[in-house]
mmCIF file of C-alpha atoms in Angstrom:
data_model
loop_
_atom_site.group_PDB
_atom_site.id
_atom_site.type_symbol
_atom_site.label_atom_id
_atom_site.label_comp_id
_atom_site.label_asym_id
_atom_site.label_seq_id
_atom_site.Cartn_x
_atom_site.Cartn_y
_atom_site.Cartn_z
ATOM 1 C CA MET A 1 119.682 91.277 100.263
ATOM 2 C CA THR A 2 117.453 92.089 97.330
ATOM 3 C CA ILE A 3 114.601 94.586 97.304
ATOM 4 C CA ASP A 4 111.824 91.964 97.522
ATOM 5 C CA LYS A 5 113.413 90.429 100.624
ATOM 6 C CA ILE A 6 113.559 93.849 102.292
ATOM 7 C CA ILE A 7 109.900 94.535 101.411
ATOM 8 C CA PHE A 8 108.897 91.106 102.733
ATOM 9 C CA LEU A 9 110.778 91.569 106.018
ATOM 10 C CA ILE A 10 109.293 95.032 106.654
ATOM 11 C CA VAL A 11 105.733 93.880 105.857
ATOM 12 C CA ALA A 12 106.067 90.647 107.843
ATOM 13 C CA ALA A 13 107.468 92.428 110.907
ATOM 14 C CA GLY A 14 104.724 95.057 110.791
ATOM 15 C CA THR A 15 102.025 92.400 110.366
ATOM 16 C CA LEU A 16 103.308 90.322 113.284
ATOM 17 C CA ILE A 17 103.545 93.385 115.560
ATOM 18 C CA ALA A 18 99.968 94.330 114.632
ATOM 19 C CA ALA A 19 98.846 90.727 115.279
ATOM 20 C CA LEU A 20 100.498 90.804 118.721
ATOM 21 C CA ARG A 21 98.663 94.045 119.491
ATOM 22 C CA VAL A 22 95.367 92.353 118.445
ATOM 23 C CA VAL A 23 95.754 89.693 121.144
ATOM 24 C CA THR A 24 97.327 91.834 123.891
ATOM 25 C CA THR A 25 95.722 95.283 123.766
ATOM 26 C CA GLY A 26 93.208 95.990 126.523
ATOM 27 C CA ASN A 27 90.784 98.108 124.525
ATOM 28 C CA LEU A 28 88.719 95.908 122.212
ATOM 29 C CA ILE A 29 88.011 98.636 119.639
ATOM 30 C CA HIS A 30 91.765 99.147 119.317
ATOM 31 C CA ALA A 31 92.169 95.373 118.877
ATOM 32 C CA ALA A 32 89.696 95.500 115.975
ATOM 33 C CA PHE A 33 91.666 98.357 114.371
ATOM 34 C CA TRP A 34 94.927 96.415 114.814
ATOM 35 C CA LEU A 35 93.179 93.480 113.119
ATOM 36 C CA ILE A 36 92.589 95.749 110.094
ATOM 37 C CA ALA A 37 96.348 96.520 110.038
ATOM 38 C CA THR A 38 97.160 92.796 110.215
ATOM 39 C CA LEU A 39 94.734 91.925 107.395
ATOM 40 C CA PHE A 40 96.209 94.704 105.263
ATOM 41 C CA GLY A 41 99.699 93.295 105.859
ATOM 42 C CA VAL A 42 98.512 89.847 104.726
ATOM 43 C CA ALA A 43 97.017 91.475 101.604
ATOM 44 C CA VAL A 44 100.451 92.965 100.834
ATOM 45 C CA ILE A 45 101.998 89.490 101.304
ATOM 46 C CA PHE A 46 99.483 88.155 98.735
ATOM 47 C CA ALA A 47 100.511 90.928 96.338
ATOM 48 C CA VAL A 48 104.212 90.040 96.859
ATOM 49 C CA LEU A 49 103.290 86.429 95.982
ATOM 50 C CA HIS A 50 101.676 87.639 92.691
ATOM 51 C CA ALA A 51 98.172 86.620 93.833
ATOM 52 C CA SER A 52 96.694 89.978 92.824
ATOM 53 C CA PHE A 53 93.044 88.881 92.830
ATOM 54 C CA LEU A 54 93.330 87.457 96.336
ATOM 55 C CA ALA A 55 95.004 90.651 97.577
ATOM 56 C CA VAL A 56 92.000 92.679 96.370
ATOM 57 C CA VAL A 57 89.514 90.143 97.786
ATOM 58 C CA GLN A 58 91.375 90.240 101.110
ATOM 59 C CA VAL A 59 90.937 94.024 101.301
ATOM 60 C CA VAL A 60 87.294 94.008 100.142
ATOM 61 C CA VAL A 61 85.977 90.978 102.070
ATOM 62 C CA TYR A 62 88.155 90.875 105.182
ATOM 63 C CA ILE A 63 88.715 94.584 105.837
ATOM 64 C CA GLY A 64 85.540 95.846 104.185
ATOM 65 C CA ALA A 65 83.129 93.309 105.663
ATOM 66 C CA ILE A 66 84.542 91.119 108.432
ATOM 67 C CA ALA A 67 86.538 93.775 110.321
ATOM 68 C CA ILE A 68 83.605 96.217 110.135
ATOM 69 C CA LEU A 69 81.317 93.448 111.462
ATOM 70 C CA PHE A 70 83.721 93.016 114.386
ATOM 71 C CA ILE A 71 83.624 96.732 115.167
ATOM 72 C CA PHE A 72 79.810 96.687 115.128
ATOM 73 C CA ALA A 73 79.768 93.626 117.407
ATOM 74 C CA VAL A 74 82.156 95.314 119.869
ATOM 75 C CA MET A 75 79.925 98.389 119.995
ATOM 76 C CA LEU A 76 76.673 96.380 120.314
ATOM 77 C CA THR A 77 77.865 94.280 123.278
ATOM 78 C CA ARG A 78 78.662 96.942 125.885
ATOM 79 C CA LYS A 79 77.171 99.863 127.739
ATOM 80 C CA ASP A 80 80.510 101.509 128.543
ATOM 81 C CA MET A 81 83.209 101.947 125.883
ATOM 82 C CA ARG A 82 85.983 101.283 128.435
ATOM 83 C CA ASP A 83 86.927 97.686 129.239
ATOM 84 C CA GLN A 84 87.000 96.833 132.929
ATOM 85 C CA GLY A 85 89.136 94.168 134.574
ATOM 86 C CA PRO A 86 91.850 91.980 133.102
ATOM 87 C CA GLN A 87 91.461 91.064 129.431
ATOM 88 C CA LEU A 88 93.344 87.756 129.752
ATOM 89 C CA ASN A 89 91.924 84.795 131.667
ATOM 90 C CA ARG A 90 93.642 83.041 134.596
ATOM 91 C CA ASN A 91 95.221 80.379 132.381
ATOM 92 C CA TRP A 92 96.868 82.755 129.913
ATOM 93 C CA GLY A 93 100.296 81.339 130.854
ATOM 94 C CA PHE A 94 99.248 77.923 129.577
ATOM 95 C CA GLY A 95 97.878 79.554 126.440
ATOM 96 C CA ALA A 96 101.201 81.329 125.834
ATOM 97 C CA LEU A 97 103.120 78.091 126.446
ATOM 98 C CA LEU A 98 100.896 76.169 124.030
ATOM 99 C CA ALA A 99 101.236 78.885 121.368
ATOM 100 C CA ALA A 100 105.048 78.909 121.782
ATOM 101 C CA LEU A 101 105.138 75.113 121.519
ATOM 102 C CA ALA A 102 102.987 75.248 118.365
ATOM 103 C CA PHE A 103 105.364 77.785 116.822
ATOM 104 C CA VAL A 104 108.486 75.789 117.713
ATOM 105 C CA GLY A 105 106.894 72.588 116.386
ATOM 106 C CA LEU A 106 105.878 74.209 113.097
ATOM 107 C CA ALA A 107 109.300 75.852 112.716
ATOM 108 C CA LEU A 108 111.056 72.502 113.287
ATOM 109 C CA LEU A 109 108.700 70.890 110.758
ATOM 110 C CA VAL A 110 109.593 73.559 108.164
ATOM 111 C CA HIS A 111 113.281 73.264 109.020
ATOM 112 C CA GLY A 112 113.343 69.480 108.596
ATOM 113 C CA TRP A 113 111.361 69.374 105.337
ATOM 114 C CA SER A 114 113.423 68.951 102.163
ATOM 115 C CA GLY A 115 110.959 70.752 99.837
ATOM 116 C CA VAL A 116 111.544 74.075 101.574
ATOM 117 C CA THR A 117 114.457 75.028 99.311
ATOM 118 C CA LYS A 118 112.136 75.103 96.273
ATOM 119 C CA THR A 119 112.378 78.322 94.275
ATOM 120 C CA ALA A 120 109.488 80.063 92.569
ATOM 121 C CA SER A 121 109.407 79.540 88.818
ATOM 122 C CA ALA A 122 108.487 82.409 86.518
ATOM 123 C CA PHE A 123 104.948 82.457 85.125
ATOM 124 C CA PRO A 124 104.698 80.632 81.766
ATOM 125 C CA SER A 125 104.180 83.083 78.909
ATOM 126 C CA GLY A 126 100.518 83.767 78.203
ATOM 127 C CA PHE A 127 99.448 82.382 81.594
ATOM 128 C CA ASP A 128 96.926 84.588 83.386
ATOM 129 C CA ALA A 129 96.376 83.514 86.998
ATOM 130 C CA VAL A 130 93.097 85.444 87.380
ATOM 131 C CA SER A 131 91.412 83.877 84.349
ATOM 132 C CA ALA A 132 92.753 80.453 85.342
ATOM 133 C CA LEU A 133 91.205 80.941 88.800
ATOM 134 C CA GLY A 134 87.886 82.041 87.299
ATOM 135 C CA ASN A 135 87.817 79.070 84.934
ATOM 136 C CA ALA A 136 88.699 76.640 87.730
ATOM 137 C CA LEU A 137 85.846 77.937 89.909
ATOM 138 C CA VAL A 138 83.123 77.334 87.282
ATOM 139 C CA SER A 139 84.478 74.387 85.309
ATOM 140 C CA PRO A 140 82.740 71.049 86.052
ATOM 141 C CA ASP A 141 85.983 69.070 85.928
ATOM 142 C CA ALA A 142 87.621 71.429 88.454
ATOM 143 C CA TYR A 143 86.056 73.102 91.493
ATOM 144 C CA VAL A 144 82.456 73.983 90.645
ATOM 145 C CA LEU A 145 81.102 71.680 93.383
ATOM 146 C CA PRO A 146 83.142 73.145 96.302
ATOM 147 C CA PHE A 147 82.304 76.612 94.968
ATOM 148 C CA GLU A 148 78.545 75.943 94.978
ATOM 149 C CA VAL A 149 78.707 74.219 98.371
ATOM 150 C CA ALA A 150 80.503 77.305 99.738
ATOM 151 C CA SER A 151 77.701 79.549 98.445
ATOM 152 C CA VAL A 152 75.050 77.303 100.060
ATOM 153 C CA LEU A 153 77.070 77.439 103.301
ATOM 154 C CA LEU A 154 77.134 81.248 103.151
ATOM 155 C CA VAL A 155 73.356 81.469 102.622
ATOM 156 C CA ALA A 156 72.723 79.017 105.470
ATOM 157 C CA ALA A 157 75.101 80.931 107.757
ATOM 158 C CA LEU A 158 73.443 84.281 106.973
ATOM 159 C CA VAL A 159 69.915 82.918 107.546
ATOM 160 C CA GLY A 160 71.113 81.290 110.785
ATOM 161 C CA ALA A 161 72.810 84.492 111.936
ATOM 162 C CA VAL A 162 69.643 86.530 111.364
ATOM 163 C CA TYR A 163 67.572 83.920 113.217
ATOM 164 C CA VAL A 164 69.970 83.710 116.187
ATOM 165 C CA ALA A 165 70.408 87.477 116.596
ATOM 166 C CA TYR A 166 66.720 88.344 115.972
ATOM 167 C CA ASN A 167 65.123 90.221 118.867
ATOM 168 C CA ARG A 168 61.728 88.600 119.514
ATOM 169 C CA LYS A 169 60.456 91.296 121.882
ATOM 170 C CA MET B 1 113.672 85.980 95.580
ATOM 171 C CA VAL B 2 112.195 85.418 99.045
ATOM 172 C CA PRO B 3 112.700 81.771 100.139
ATOM 173 C CA LEU B 4 109.596 79.650 100.745
ATOM 174 C CA SER B 5 110.654 78.998 104.349
ATOM 175 C CA TRP B 6 110.251 82.695 105.228
ATOM 176 C CA TYR B 7 106.571 82.584 104.254
ATOM 177 C CA LEU B 8 106.067 79.353 106.204
ATOM 178 C CA ILE B 9 107.764 80.758 109.331
ATOM 179 C CA PHE B 10 105.730 83.972 109.002
ATOM 180 C CA SER B 11 102.475 82.057 108.774
ATOM 181 C CA ALA B 12 103.508 79.779 111.679
ATOM 182 C CA ALA B 13 104.123 82.878 113.827
ATOM 183 C CA LEU B 14 100.770 84.392 112.795
ATOM 184 C CA PHE B 15 99.027 81.095 113.620
ATOM 185 C CA SER B 16 100.668 80.905 117.061
ATOM 186 C CA ILE B 17 99.670 84.489 117.885
ATOM 187 C CA GLY B 18 96.079 83.714 116.877
ATOM 188 C CA LEU B 19 96.147 80.514 118.960
ATOM 189 C CA PHE B 20 97.319 82.501 121.991
ATOM 190 C CA GLY B 21 94.498 85.013 121.459
ATOM 191 C CA ALA B 22 91.848 82.303 121.099
ATOM 192 C CA LEU B 23 93.052 80.502 124.251
ATOM 193 C CA SER B 24 93.803 83.435 126.556
ATOM 194 C CA ARG B 25 91.319 86.258 125.965
ATOM 195 C CA ARG B 26 88.253 86.613 128.166
ATOM 196 C CA ASN B 27 86.022 88.552 125.797
ATOM 197 C CA LEU B 28 84.095 86.429 123.257
ATOM 198 C CA VAL B 29 84.681 88.935 120.425
ATOM 199 C CA ALA B 30 88.435 88.878 121.150
ATOM 200 C CA ILE B 31 88.425 85.058 120.904
ATOM 201 C CA LEU B 32 86.862 85.369 117.434
ATOM 202 C CA LEU B 33 89.608 87.887 116.512
ATOM 203 C CA GLY B 34 92.211 85.213 117.361
ATOM 204 C CA ILE B 35 90.400 82.676 115.160
ATOM 205 C CA GLU B 36 90.478 85.182 112.268
ATOM 206 C CA LEU B 37 94.272 85.481 112.638
ATOM 207 C CA MET B 38 94.628 81.680 112.445
ATOM 208 C CA LEU B 39 92.465 81.479 109.283
ATOM 209 C CA ASN B 40 94.583 84.213 107.676
ATOM 210 C CA SER B 41 97.824 82.364 108.380
ATOM 211 C CA VAL B 42 96.403 79.305 106.620
ATOM 212 C CA ASN B 43 95.650 81.480 103.586
ATOM 213 C CA VAL B 44 99.257 82.723 103.493
ATOM 214 C CA ASN B 45 100.440 79.094 103.463
ATOM 215 C CA LEU B 46 98.060 78.097 100.663
ATOM 216 C CA VAL B 47 99.073 81.001 98.415
ATOM 217 C CA ALA B 48 102.809 80.489 99.128
ATOM 218 C CA PHE B 49 102.585 76.798 98.170
ATOM 219 C CA TRP B 50 100.709 77.737 94.975
ATOM 220 C CA ARG B 51 103.421 80.267 94.014
ATOM 221 C CA TYR B 52 106.352 77.953 94.792
ATOM 222 C CA GLY B 53 104.799 74.847 93.272
ATOM 223 C CA ASP B 54 103.301 74.511 89.803
ATOM 224 C CA VAL B 55 101.692 77.926 89.120
ATOM 225 C CA THR B 56 99.408 76.515 86.403
ATOM 226 C CA ASN B 57 97.763 74.332 89.084
ATOM 227 C CA ILE B 58 95.427 76.892 90.649
ATOM 228 C CA THR B 59 94.199 74.702 93.571
ATOM 229 C CA GLY B 60 95.903 76.819 96.258
ATOM 230 C CA GLN B 61 94.063 79.974 95.216
ATOM 231 C CA VAL B 62 90.716 78.148 94.892
ATOM 232 C CA PHE B 63 90.999 76.842 98.444
ATOM 233 C CA THR B 64 91.934 80.323 99.674
ATOM 234 C CA ILE B 65 88.615 81.531 98.227
ATOM 235 C CA ILE B 66 86.795 78.683 100.015
ATOM 236 C CA VAL B 67 88.527 79.671 103.285
ATOM 237 C CA PHE B 68 87.358 83.281 102.734
ATOM 238 C CA ALA B 69 83.755 82.066 102.432
ATOM 239 C CA VAL B 70 84.038 79.805 105.494
ATOM 240 C CA ALA B 71 85.603 82.634 107.530
ATOM 241 C CA ALA B 72 82.777 84.998 106.568
ATOM 242 C CA ALA B 73 80.171 82.383 107.555
ATOM 243 C CA GLU B 74 81.963 81.671 110.847
ATOM 244 C CA VAL B 75 82.157 85.363 111.773
ATOM 245 C CA ALA B 76 78.495 85.989 110.914
ATOM 246 C CA VAL B 77 77.240 83.084 113.050
ATOM 247 C CA GLY B 78 79.775 83.709 115.847
ATOM 248 C CA LEU B 79 78.954 87.377 116.235
ATOM 249 C CA ALA B 80 75.202 86.639 116.067
ATOM 250 C CA LEU B 81 75.684 84.188 118.971
ATOM 251 C CA VAL B 82 77.695 86.797 120.913
ATOM 252 C CA ILE B 83 74.964 89.411 120.449
ATOM 253 C CA SER B 84 72.272 86.905 121.430
ATOM 254 C CA VAL B 85 74.203 85.905 124.576
ATOM 255 C CA TYR B 86 74.702 89.575 125.486
ATOM 256 C CA ARG B 87 70.930 90.201 125.235
ATOM 257 C CA LYS B 88 70.132 87.313 127.584
ATOM 258 C CA ARG B 89 73.014 87.461 130.084
ATOM 259 C CA ASN B 90 74.293 91.055 129.777
ATOM 260 C CA THR B 91 77.908 89.896 129.546
ATOM 261 C CA VAL B 92 80.363 88.750 126.865
ATOM 262 C CA ILE B 93 83.050 87.451 129.265
ATOM 263 C CA ALA B 94 83.606 83.757 128.486
ATOM 264 C CA ASP B 95 84.098 82.609 132.127
ATOM 265 C CA GLU B 96 80.819 84.209 133.244
ATOM 266 C CA ILE B 97 78.721 82.357 130.647
ATOM 267 C CA ASP B 98 78.572 79.054 132.514
ATOM 268 C CA MET B 99 74.895 78.041 132.534
ATOM 269 C CA LEU B 100 73.686 75.221 130.292
ATOM 270 C CA LYS B 101 70.111 76.547 130.180
ATOM 271 C CA PHE B 102 68.719 79.976 130.976
#
């Protein structure tokens, strides 16, 4: 058992426990804070995979913007900070069964796939993943079109969000 | 070196937990939290396949960035809808929002 395996197991276990708390805890503010813990765990997984830029973006965009937006939405949609009544609906048993089936199916798929024994190759010398990513995002023969479409989507979503949530009174 | 299958199993577990949250929670904001977990598990898969495939082919990371943008757009619109529904109906419990027109 090498050191990177131990780090991965600790981070993965912590992330999964935090994710379970997100979907089971009764208090919604606590669920949002557990979501921050989960997102941070995923950022550490990105760092373990040598995707340093994505690890930073995960912390800045997901934790810094999306999780904070969730906390604001939780606080804006209640008069009383306590949550009354059950937090799971009547059919939660079916939901749990479906989730378990999805996990078993995905695990069997991974188990039966021959490419899963692939090992990670070392980075070629002189290869910089961050500059390669930046070049790919703006180069016309790579991904400039999806990149621009994503920015148009973001603008449309923000204008739509302001319109939908605008208080006309 | 951590085997690729560990990352795939981890992301499958994260996806299943998010699926359970999206299917079983009553509060609309909590359903969106489950969707966020599912989007994150997809990102883990994309980055793991980039690292264990050809690292000079950066497609996995580019699509992770696209998923970030789509997730941000989805959360902004989703939470705006939740706030709008709360203003009109005074509730964010999914089973109580059952009218087609108000």
